[in-house]
PDB file of C-alpha atoms in Angstrom:
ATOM      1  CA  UNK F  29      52.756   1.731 -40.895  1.00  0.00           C
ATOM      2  CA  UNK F  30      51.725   3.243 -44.012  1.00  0.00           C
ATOM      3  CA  UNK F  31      53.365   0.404 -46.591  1.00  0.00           C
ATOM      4  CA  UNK F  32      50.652  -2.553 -44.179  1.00  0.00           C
ATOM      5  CA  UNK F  33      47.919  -0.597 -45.704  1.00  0.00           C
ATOM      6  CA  UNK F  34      49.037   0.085 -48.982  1.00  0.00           C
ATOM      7  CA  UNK F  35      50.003  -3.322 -49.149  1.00  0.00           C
ATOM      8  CA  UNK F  36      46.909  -4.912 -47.764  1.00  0.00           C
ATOM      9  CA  UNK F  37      44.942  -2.774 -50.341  1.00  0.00           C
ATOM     10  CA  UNK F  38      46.660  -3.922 -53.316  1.00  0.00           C
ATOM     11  CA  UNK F  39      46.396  -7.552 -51.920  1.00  0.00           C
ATOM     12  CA  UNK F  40      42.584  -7.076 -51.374  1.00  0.00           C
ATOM     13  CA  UNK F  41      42.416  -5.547 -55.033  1.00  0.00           C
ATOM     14  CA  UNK F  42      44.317  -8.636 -56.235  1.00  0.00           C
ATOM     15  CA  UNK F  43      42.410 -11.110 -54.483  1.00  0.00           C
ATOM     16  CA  UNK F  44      38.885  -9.337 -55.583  1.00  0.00           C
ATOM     17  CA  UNK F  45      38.704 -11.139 -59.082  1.00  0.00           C
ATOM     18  CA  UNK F  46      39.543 -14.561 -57.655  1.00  0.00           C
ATOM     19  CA  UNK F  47      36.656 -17.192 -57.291  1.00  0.00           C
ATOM     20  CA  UNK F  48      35.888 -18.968 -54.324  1.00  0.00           C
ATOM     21  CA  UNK F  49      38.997 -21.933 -55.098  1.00  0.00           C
ATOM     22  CA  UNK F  50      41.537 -19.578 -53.962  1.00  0.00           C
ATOM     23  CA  UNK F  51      44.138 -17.279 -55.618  1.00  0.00           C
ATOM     24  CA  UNK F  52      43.881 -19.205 -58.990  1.00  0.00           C
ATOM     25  CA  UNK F  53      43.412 -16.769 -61.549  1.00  0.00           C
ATOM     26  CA  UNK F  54      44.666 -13.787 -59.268  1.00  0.00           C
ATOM     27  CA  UNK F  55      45.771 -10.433 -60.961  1.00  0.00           C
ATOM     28  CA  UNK F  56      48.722  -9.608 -59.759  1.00  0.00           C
ATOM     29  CA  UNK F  57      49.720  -5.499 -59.665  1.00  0.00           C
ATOM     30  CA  UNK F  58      53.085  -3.600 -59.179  1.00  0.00           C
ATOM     31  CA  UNK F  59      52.369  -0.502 -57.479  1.00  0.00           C
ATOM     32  CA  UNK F  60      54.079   2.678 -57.395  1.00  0.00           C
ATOM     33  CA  UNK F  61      54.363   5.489 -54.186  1.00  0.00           C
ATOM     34  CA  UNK F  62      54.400   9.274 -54.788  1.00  0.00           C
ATOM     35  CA  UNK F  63      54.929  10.933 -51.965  1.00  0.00           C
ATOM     36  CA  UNK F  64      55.522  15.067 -52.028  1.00  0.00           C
ATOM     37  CA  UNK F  65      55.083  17.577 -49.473  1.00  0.00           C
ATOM     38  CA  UNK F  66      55.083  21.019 -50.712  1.00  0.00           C
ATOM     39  CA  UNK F  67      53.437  24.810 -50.993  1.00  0.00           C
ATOM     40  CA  UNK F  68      50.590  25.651 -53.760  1.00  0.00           C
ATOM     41  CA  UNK F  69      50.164  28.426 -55.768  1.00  0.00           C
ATOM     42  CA  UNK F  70      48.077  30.015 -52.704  1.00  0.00           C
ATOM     43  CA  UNK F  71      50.801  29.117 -50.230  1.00  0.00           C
ATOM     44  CA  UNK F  72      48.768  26.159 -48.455  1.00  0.00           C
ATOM     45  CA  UNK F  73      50.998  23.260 -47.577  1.00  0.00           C
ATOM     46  CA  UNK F  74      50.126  20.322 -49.172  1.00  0.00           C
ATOM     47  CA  UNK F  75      51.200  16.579 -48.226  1.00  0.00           C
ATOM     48  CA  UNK F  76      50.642  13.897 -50.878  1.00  0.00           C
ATOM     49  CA  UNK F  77      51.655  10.399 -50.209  1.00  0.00           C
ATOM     50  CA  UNK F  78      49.831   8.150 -53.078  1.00  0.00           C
ATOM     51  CA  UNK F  79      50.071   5.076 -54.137  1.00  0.00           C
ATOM     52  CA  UNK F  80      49.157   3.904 -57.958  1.00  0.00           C
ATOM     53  CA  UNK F  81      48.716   1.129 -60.287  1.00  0.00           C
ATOM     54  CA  UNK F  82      47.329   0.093 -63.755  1.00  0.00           C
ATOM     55  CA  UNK F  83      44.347  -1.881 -62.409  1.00  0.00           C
ATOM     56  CA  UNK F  84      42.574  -2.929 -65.650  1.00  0.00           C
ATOM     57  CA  UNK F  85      43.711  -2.312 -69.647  1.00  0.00           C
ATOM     58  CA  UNK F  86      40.850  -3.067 -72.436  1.00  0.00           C
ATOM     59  CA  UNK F  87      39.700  -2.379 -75.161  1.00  0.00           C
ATOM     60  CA  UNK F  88      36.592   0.127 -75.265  1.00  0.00           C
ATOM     61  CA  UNK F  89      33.267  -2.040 -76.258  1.00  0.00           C
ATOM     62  CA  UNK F  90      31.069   1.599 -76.976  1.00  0.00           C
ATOM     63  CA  UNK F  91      31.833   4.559 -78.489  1.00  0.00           C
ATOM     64  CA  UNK F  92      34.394   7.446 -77.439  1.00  0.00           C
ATOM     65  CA  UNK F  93      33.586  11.188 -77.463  1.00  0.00           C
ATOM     66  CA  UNK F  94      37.073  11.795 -79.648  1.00  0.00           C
ATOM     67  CA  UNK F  95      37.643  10.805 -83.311  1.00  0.00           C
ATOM     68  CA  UNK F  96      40.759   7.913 -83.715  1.00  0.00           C
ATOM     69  CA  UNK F  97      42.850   7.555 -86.321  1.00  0.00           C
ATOM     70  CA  UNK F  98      42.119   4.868 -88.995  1.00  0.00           C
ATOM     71  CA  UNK F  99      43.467   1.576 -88.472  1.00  0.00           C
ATOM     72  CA  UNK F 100      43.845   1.914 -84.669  1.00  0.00           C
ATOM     73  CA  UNK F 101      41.612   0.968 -81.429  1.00  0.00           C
ATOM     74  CA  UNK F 102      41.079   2.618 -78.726  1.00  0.00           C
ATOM     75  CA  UNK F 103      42.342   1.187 -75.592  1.00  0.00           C
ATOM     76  CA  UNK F 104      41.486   1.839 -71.626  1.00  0.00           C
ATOM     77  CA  UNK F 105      43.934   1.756 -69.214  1.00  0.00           C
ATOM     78  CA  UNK F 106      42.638   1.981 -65.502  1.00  0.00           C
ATOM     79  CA  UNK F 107      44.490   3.661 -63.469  1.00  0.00           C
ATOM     80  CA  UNK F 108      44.108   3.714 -59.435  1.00  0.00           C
ATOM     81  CA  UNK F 109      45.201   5.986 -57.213  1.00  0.00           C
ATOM     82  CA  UNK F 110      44.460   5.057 -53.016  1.00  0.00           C
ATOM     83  CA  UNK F 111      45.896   8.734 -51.305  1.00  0.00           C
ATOM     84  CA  UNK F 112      47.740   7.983 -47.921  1.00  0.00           C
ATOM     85  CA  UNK F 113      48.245  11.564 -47.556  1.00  0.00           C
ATOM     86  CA  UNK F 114      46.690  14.940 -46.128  1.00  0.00           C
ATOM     87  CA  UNK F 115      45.781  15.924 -49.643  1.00  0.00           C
ATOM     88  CA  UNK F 116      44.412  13.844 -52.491  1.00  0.00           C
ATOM     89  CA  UNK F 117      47.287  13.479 -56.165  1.00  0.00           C
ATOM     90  CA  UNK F 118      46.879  16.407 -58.032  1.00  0.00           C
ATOM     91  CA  UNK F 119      45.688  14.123 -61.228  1.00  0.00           C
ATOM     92  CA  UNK F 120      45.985  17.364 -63.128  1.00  0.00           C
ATOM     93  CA  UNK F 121      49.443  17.772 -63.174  1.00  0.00           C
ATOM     94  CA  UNK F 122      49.846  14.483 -64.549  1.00  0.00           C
ATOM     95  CA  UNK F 123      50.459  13.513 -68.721  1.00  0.00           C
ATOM     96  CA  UNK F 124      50.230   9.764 -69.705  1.00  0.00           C
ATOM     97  CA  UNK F 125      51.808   7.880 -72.576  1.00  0.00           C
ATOM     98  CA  UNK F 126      51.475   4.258 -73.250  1.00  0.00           C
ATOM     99  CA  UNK F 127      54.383   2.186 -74.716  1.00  0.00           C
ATOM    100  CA  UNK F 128      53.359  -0.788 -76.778  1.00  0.00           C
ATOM    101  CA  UNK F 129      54.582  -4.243 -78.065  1.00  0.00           C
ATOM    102  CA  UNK F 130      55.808  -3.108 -81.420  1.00  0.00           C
ATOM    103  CA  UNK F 131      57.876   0.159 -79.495  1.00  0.00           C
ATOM    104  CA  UNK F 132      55.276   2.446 -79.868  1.00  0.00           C
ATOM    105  CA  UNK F 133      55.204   6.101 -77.650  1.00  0.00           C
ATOM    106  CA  UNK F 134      51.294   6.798 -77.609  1.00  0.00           C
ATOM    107  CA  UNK F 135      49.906   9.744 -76.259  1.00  0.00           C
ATOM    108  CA  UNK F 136      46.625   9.706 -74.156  1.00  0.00           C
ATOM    109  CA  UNK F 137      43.724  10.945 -76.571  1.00  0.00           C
ATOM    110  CA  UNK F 138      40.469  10.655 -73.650  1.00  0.00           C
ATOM    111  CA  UNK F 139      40.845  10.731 -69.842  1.00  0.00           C
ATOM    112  CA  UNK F 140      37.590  10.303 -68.253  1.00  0.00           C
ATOM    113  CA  UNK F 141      36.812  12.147 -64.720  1.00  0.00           C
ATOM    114  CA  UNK F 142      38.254  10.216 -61.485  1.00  0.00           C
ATOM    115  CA  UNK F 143      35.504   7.593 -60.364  1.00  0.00           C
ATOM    116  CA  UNK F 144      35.819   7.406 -56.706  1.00  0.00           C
ATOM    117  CA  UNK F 145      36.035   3.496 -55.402  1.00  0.00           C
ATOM    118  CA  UNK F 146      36.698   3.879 -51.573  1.00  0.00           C
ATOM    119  CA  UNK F 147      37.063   7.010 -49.538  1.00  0.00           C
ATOM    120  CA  UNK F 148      41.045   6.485 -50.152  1.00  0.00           C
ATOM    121  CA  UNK F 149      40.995   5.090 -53.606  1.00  0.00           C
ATOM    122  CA  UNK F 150      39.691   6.425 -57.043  1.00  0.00           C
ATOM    123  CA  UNK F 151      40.103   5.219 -60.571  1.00  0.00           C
ATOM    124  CA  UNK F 152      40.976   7.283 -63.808  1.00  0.00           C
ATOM    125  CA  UNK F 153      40.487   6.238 -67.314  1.00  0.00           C
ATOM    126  CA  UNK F 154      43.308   7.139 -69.798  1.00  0.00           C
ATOM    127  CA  UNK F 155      42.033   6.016 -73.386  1.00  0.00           C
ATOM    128  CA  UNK F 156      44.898   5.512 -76.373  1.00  0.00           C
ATOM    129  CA  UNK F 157      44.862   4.752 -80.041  1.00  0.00           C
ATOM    130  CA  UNK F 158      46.697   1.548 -80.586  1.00  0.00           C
ATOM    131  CA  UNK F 159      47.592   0.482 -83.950  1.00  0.00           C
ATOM    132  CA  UNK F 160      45.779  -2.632 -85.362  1.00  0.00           C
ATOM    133  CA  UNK F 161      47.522  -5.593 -84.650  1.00  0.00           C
ATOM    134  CA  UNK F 162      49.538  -3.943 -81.594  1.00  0.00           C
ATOM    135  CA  UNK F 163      49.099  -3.552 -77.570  1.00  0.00           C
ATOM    136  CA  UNK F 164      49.990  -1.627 -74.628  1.00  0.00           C
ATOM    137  CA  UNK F 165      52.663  -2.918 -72.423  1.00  0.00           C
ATOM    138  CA  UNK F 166      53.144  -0.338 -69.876  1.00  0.00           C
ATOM    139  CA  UNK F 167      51.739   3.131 -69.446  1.00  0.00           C
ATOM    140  CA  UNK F 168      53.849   6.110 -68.312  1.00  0.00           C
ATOM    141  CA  UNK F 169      53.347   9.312 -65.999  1.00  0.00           C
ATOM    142  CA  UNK F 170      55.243  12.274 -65.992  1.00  0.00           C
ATOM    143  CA  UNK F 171      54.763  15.450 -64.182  1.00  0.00           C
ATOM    144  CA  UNK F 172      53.751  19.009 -66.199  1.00  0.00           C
ATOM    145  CA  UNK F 173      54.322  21.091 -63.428  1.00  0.00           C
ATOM    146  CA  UNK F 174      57.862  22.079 -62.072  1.00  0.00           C
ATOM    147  CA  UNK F 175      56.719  21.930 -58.426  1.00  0.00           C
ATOM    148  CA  UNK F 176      57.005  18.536 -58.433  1.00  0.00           C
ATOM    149  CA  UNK F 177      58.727  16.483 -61.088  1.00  0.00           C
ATOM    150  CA  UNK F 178      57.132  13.038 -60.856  1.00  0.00           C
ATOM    151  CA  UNK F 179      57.472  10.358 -63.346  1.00  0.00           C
ATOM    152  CA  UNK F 180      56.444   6.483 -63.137  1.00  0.00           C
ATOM    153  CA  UNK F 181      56.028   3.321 -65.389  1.00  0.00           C
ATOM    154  CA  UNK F 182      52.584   1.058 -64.200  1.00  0.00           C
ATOM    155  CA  UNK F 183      52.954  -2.235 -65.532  1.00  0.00           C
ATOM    156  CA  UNK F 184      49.476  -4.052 -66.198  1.00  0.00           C
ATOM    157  CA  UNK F 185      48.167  -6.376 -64.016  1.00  0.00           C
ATOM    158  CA  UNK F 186      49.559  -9.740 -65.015  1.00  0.00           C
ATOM    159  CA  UNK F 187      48.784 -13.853 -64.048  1.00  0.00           C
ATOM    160  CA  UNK F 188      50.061 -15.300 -61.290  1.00  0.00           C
ATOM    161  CA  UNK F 189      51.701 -17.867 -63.594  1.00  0.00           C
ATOM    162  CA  UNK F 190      54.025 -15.106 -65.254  1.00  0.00           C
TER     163      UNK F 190
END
């Protein structure tokens, strides 16, 4: 029963930017689950079950608290989480990379605080340096912490026509 409301959310999110003429124009999102149960550091049992997505990637319009390189841009990616589970995604334990067009590994140079969205849902922005001339195609997660190993691609949100 969990996947009707995981899916229903990432319909709703899908359908939010569409005007009144339907799904034309629709964002379309491939979502990925995390699900972990396991023991902290204080021996409290935690149970995770998360599901994520790249809901939004832009280019920032005002200025950054971090210095870029020359000849780059800095790039947003927006990344949801909705948490399922007992116990929110430890965001923390989490390192992001963004893969571009021209083959590009990029690591994350700004990550805002979590913006909470719903009760279940909060957003976290992930900022990058692109290269002139270049753009994101997917962002990667990976895990820093051996308790649990994670890793996951989010693809951006893409036309229904694609």
């Amino acid at each position: 029963m969990r996947w009707a409301g995981v899916v229903l959310a990432v319909v709703a999110f899908a359908l939010s930017g569409c005007g009144d003429d339907g799904i034309d124009g629709a964002q379309f999102v491939e979502a990925v689950t995390l699900e972990r149960a396991y023991t902290d550091g204080r021996g409290e049992a935690r149970d995770v079950n998360t599901t994520m997505f790249l809901n939004a990637l832009y280019t920032s319009e005002r200025e950054l608290p971090v210095t870029l390189p020359s000849g780059t841009q800095a790039v947003l990616a927006d990344v949801s989480t909705i948490n399922d589970g007992r116990d929110p995604f430890p965001l923390e334990w989490a390192v992001f990379t963004a893969r571009t067009r021209e083959g590009r590994t990029l690591g994350e140079k700004l990550r805002q605080g979590p913006r909470r969205v719903t009760d279940k849902e909060q957003v976290v922005s992930v900022g990058f340096a692109v290269p002139d001339g270049d753009e994101v195609t997917e962002v990667r997660m990976r895990s820093i912490v051996d308790v649990w190993p994670f890793r996951a691609t989010l693809k951006p949100p893409r036309d229904d026509d694609t």
